[in-house]
PDB file of C-alpha atoms in Angstrom:
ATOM      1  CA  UNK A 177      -0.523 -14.861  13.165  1.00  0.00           C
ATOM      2  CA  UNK A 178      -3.549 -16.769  11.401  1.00  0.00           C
ATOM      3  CA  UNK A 179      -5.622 -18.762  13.469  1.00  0.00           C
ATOM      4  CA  UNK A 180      -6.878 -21.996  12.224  1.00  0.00           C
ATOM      5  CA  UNK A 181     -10.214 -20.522  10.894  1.00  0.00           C
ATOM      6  CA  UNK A 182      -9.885 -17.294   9.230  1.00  0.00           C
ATOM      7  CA  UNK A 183     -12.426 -14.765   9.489  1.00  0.00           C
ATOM      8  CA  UNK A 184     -14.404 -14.059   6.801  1.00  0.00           C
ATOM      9  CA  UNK A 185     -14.187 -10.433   6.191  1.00  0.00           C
ATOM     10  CA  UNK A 186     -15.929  -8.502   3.691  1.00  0.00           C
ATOM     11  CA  UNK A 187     -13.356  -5.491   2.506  1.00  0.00           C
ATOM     12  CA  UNK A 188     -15.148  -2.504   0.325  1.00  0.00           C
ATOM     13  CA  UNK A 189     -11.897  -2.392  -1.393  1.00  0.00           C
ATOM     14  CA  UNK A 190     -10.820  -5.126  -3.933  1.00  0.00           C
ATOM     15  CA  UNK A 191      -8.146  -7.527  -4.171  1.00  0.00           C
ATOM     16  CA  UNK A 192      -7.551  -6.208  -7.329  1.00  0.00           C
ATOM     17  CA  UNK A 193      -6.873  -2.903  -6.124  1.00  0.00           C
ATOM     18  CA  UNK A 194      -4.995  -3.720  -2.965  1.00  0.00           C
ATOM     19  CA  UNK A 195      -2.574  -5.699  -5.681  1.00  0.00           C
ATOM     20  CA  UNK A 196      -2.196  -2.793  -7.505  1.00  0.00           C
ATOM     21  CA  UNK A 197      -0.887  -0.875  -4.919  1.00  0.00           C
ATOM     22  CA  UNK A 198       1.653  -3.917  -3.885  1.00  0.00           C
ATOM     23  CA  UNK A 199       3.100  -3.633  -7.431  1.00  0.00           C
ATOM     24  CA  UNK A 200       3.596   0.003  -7.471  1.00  0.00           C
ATOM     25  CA  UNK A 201       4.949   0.250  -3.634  1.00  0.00           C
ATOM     26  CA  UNK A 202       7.042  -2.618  -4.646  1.00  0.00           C
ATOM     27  CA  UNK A 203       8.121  -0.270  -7.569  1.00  0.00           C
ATOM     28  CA  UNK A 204       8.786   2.742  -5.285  1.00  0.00           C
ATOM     29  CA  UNK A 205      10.535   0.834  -2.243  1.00  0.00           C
ATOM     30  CA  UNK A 206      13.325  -0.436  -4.423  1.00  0.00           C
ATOM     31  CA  UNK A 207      14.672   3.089  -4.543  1.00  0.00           C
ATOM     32  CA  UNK A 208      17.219   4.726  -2.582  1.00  0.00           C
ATOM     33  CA  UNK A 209      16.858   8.007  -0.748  1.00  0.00           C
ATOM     34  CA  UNK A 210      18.243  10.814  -3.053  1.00  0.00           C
ATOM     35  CA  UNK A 211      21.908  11.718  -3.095  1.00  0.00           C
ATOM     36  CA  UNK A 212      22.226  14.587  -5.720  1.00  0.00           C
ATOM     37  CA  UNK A 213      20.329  17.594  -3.910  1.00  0.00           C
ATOM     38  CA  UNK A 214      20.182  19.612  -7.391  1.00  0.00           C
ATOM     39  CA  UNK A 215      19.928  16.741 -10.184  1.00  0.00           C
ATOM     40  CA  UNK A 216      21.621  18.007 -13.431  1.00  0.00           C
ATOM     41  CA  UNK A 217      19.185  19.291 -16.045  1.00  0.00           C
ATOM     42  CA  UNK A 218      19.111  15.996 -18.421  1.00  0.00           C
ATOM     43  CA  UNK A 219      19.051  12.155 -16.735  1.00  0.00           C
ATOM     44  CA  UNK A 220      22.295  11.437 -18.522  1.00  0.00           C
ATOM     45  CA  UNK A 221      24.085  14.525 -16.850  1.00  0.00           C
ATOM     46  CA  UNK A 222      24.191  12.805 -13.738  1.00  0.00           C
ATOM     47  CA  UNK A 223      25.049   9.159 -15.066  1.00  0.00           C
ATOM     48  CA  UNK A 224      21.045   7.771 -14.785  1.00  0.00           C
ATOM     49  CA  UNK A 225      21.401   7.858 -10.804  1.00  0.00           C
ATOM     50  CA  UNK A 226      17.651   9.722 -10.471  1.00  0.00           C
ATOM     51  CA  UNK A 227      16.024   7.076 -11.774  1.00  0.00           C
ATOM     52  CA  UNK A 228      16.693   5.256  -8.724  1.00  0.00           C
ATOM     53  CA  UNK A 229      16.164   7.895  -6.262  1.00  0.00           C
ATOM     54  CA  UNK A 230      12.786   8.090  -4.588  1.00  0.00           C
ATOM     55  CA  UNK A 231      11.516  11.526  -4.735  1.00  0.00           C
ATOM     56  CA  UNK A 232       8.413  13.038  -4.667  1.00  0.00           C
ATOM     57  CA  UNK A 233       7.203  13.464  -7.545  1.00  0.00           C
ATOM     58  CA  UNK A 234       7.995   9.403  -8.335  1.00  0.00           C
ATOM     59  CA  UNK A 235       5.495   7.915 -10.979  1.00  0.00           C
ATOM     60  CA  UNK A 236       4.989   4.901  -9.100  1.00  0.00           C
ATOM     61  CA  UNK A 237       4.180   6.796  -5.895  1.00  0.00           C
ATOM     62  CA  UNK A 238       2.041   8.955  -7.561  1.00  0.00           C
ATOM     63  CA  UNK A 239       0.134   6.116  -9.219  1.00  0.00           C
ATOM     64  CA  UNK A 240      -0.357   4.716  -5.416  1.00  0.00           C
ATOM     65  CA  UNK A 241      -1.520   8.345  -4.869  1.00  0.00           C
ATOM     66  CA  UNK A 242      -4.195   8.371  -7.671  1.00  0.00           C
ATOM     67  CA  UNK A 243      -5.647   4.896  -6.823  1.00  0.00           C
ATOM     68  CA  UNK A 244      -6.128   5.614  -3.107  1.00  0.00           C
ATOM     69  CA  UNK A 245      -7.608   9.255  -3.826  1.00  0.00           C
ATOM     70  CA  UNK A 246      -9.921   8.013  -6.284  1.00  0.00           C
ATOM     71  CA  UNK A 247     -11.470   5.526  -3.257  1.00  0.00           C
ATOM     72  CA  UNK A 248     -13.701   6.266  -1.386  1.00  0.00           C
ATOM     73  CA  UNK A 249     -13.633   6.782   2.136  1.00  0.00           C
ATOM     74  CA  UNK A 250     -14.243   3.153   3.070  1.00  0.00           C
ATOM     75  CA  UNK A 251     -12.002   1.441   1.341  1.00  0.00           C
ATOM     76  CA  UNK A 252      -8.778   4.104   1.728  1.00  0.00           C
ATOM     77  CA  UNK A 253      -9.972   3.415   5.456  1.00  0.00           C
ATOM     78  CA  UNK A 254      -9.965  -0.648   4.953  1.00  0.00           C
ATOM     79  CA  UNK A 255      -6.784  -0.026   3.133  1.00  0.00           C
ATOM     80  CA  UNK A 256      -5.167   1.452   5.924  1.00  0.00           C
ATOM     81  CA  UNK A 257      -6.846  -1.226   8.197  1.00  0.00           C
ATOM     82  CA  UNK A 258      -5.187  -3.949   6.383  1.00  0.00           C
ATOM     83  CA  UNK A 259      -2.169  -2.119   6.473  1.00  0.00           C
ATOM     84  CA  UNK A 260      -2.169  -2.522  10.297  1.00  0.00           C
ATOM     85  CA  UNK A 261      -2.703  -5.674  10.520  1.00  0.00           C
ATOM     86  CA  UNK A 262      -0.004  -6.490   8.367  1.00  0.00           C
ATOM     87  CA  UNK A 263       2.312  -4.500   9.876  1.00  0.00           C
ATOM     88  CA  UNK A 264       1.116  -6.449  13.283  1.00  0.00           C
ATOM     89  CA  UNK A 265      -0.881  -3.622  15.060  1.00  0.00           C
ATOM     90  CA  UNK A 266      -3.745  -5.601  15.175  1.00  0.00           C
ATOM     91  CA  UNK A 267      -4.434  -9.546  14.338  1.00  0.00           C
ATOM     92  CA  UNK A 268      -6.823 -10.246  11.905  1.00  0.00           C
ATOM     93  CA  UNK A 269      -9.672 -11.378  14.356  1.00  0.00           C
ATOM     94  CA  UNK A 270      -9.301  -7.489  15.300  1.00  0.00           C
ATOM     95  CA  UNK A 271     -10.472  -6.447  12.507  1.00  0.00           C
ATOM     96  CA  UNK A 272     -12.937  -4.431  13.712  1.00  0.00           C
ATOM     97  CA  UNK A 273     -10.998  -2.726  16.025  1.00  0.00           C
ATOM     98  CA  UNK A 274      -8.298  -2.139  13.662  1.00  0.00           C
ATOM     99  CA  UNK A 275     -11.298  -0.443  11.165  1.00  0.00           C
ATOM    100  CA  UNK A 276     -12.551   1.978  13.705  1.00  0.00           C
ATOM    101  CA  UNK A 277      -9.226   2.894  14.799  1.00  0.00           C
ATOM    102  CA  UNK A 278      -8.594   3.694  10.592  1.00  0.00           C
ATOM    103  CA  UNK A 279     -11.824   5.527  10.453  1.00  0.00           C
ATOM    104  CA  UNK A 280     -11.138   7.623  13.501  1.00  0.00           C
ATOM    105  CA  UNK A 281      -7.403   8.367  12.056  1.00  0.00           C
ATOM    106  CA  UNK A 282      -8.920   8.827   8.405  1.00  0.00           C
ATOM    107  CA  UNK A 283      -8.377  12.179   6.716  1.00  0.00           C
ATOM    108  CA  UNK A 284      -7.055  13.612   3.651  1.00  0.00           C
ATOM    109  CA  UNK A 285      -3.990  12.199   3.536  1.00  0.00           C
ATOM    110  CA  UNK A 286      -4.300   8.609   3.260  1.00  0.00           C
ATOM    111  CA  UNK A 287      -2.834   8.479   0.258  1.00  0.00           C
ATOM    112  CA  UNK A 288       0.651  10.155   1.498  1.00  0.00           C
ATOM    113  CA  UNK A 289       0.807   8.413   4.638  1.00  0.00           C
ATOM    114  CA  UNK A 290       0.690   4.997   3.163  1.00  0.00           C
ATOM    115  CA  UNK A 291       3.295   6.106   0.543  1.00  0.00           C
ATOM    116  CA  UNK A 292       5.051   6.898   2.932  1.00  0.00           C
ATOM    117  CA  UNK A 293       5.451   3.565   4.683  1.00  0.00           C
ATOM    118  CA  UNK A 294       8.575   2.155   4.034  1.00  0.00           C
ATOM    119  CA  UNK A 295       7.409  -2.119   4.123  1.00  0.00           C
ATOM    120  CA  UNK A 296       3.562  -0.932   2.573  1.00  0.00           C
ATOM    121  CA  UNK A 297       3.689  -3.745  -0.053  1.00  0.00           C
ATOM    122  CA  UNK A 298       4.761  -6.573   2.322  1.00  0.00           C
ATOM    123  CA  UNK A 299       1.985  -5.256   4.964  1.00  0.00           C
ATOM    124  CA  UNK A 300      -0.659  -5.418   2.394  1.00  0.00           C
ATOM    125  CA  UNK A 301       0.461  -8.639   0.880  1.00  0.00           C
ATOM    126  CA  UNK A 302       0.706 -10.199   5.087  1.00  0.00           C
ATOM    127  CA  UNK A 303      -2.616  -8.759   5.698  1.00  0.00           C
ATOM    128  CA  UNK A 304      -4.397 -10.141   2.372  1.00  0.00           C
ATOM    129  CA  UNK A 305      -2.623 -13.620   3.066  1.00  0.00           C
ATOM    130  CA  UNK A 306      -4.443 -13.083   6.508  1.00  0.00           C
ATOM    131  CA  UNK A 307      -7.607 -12.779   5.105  1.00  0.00           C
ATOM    132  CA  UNK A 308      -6.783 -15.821   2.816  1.00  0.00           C
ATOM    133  CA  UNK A 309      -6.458 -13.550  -0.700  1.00  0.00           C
ATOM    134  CA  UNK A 310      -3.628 -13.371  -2.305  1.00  0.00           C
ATOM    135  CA  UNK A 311      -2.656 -11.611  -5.700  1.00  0.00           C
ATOM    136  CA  UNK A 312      -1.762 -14.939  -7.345  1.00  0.00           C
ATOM    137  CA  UNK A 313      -5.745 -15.662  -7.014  1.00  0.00           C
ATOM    138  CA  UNK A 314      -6.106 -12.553  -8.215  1.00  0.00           C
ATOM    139  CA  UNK A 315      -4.307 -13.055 -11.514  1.00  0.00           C
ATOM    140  CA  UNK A 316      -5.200 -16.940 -11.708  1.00  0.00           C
ATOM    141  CA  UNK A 317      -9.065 -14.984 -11.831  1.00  0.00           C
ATOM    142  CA  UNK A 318      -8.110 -12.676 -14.874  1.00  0.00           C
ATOM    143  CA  UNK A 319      -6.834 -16.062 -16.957  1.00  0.00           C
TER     144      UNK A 319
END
């Protein structure tokens, strides 16, 4: 998927915050699809089995949601970009095709769409290593 020279692209949203997102979709995808339809009233009522149910109103997902609303339109529409290109729609020498397809998708709902991608953290972590980042640069930068 990388060619031997990758392009140097300039993203308007950072590393940093792409990595974010990675940890908390990591956080959300480890959870199972919800099996008690009407939970009991107290966690320990039904043996601790919502806190590994992915539902709606999931901290981690709505930490994704907060980051990505608080962007602004050019980097939820990178974001989704790089999302693509992980996710093999596009190779990363299409970038720019893969942006103006984004922009011409973008609307308010970024944020639930991508939370709403099952493999979002391994897209954005196969489209950063295709821009040669990574989120172990990004933490060897913060020591």
């Amino acid at each position: 998927m990388i060619s031997d020279q990758t392009p140097d692209i300039e993203l308007s949203v950072s590393t940093e915050q792409v990595c974010f997102i990675i940890a908390k979709a990591r956080q959300f995808e480890v959870k199972d699809v919800p099996t008690i339809a009407d939970p009991a009233s107290n966690a320990t009522d039904d043996h601790m089995v919502s806190v590994l149910e992915a539902r709606g109103n999931d901290p981690a997902a709505q930490e994704i949601r907060s980051i990505v609303n608080a962007m602004d339109e050019d980097q939820q529409i990178d974001l989704v970009a790089l999302t693509w290109i992980g996710r093999g729609d596009y190779e990363i020498g299409e970038w720019s095709e893969a942006r103006e397809q984004a922009a011409a998708a973008h609307n308010d709902r970024t944020a639930d769409y991508l939370v709403g991608l099952p493999l979002l953290s391994e897209f954005l972590e196969d489209a950063l290593s295709d821009c040669g980042r990574s989120c172990e640069d990004e933490e060897m930068g913060r020591l």
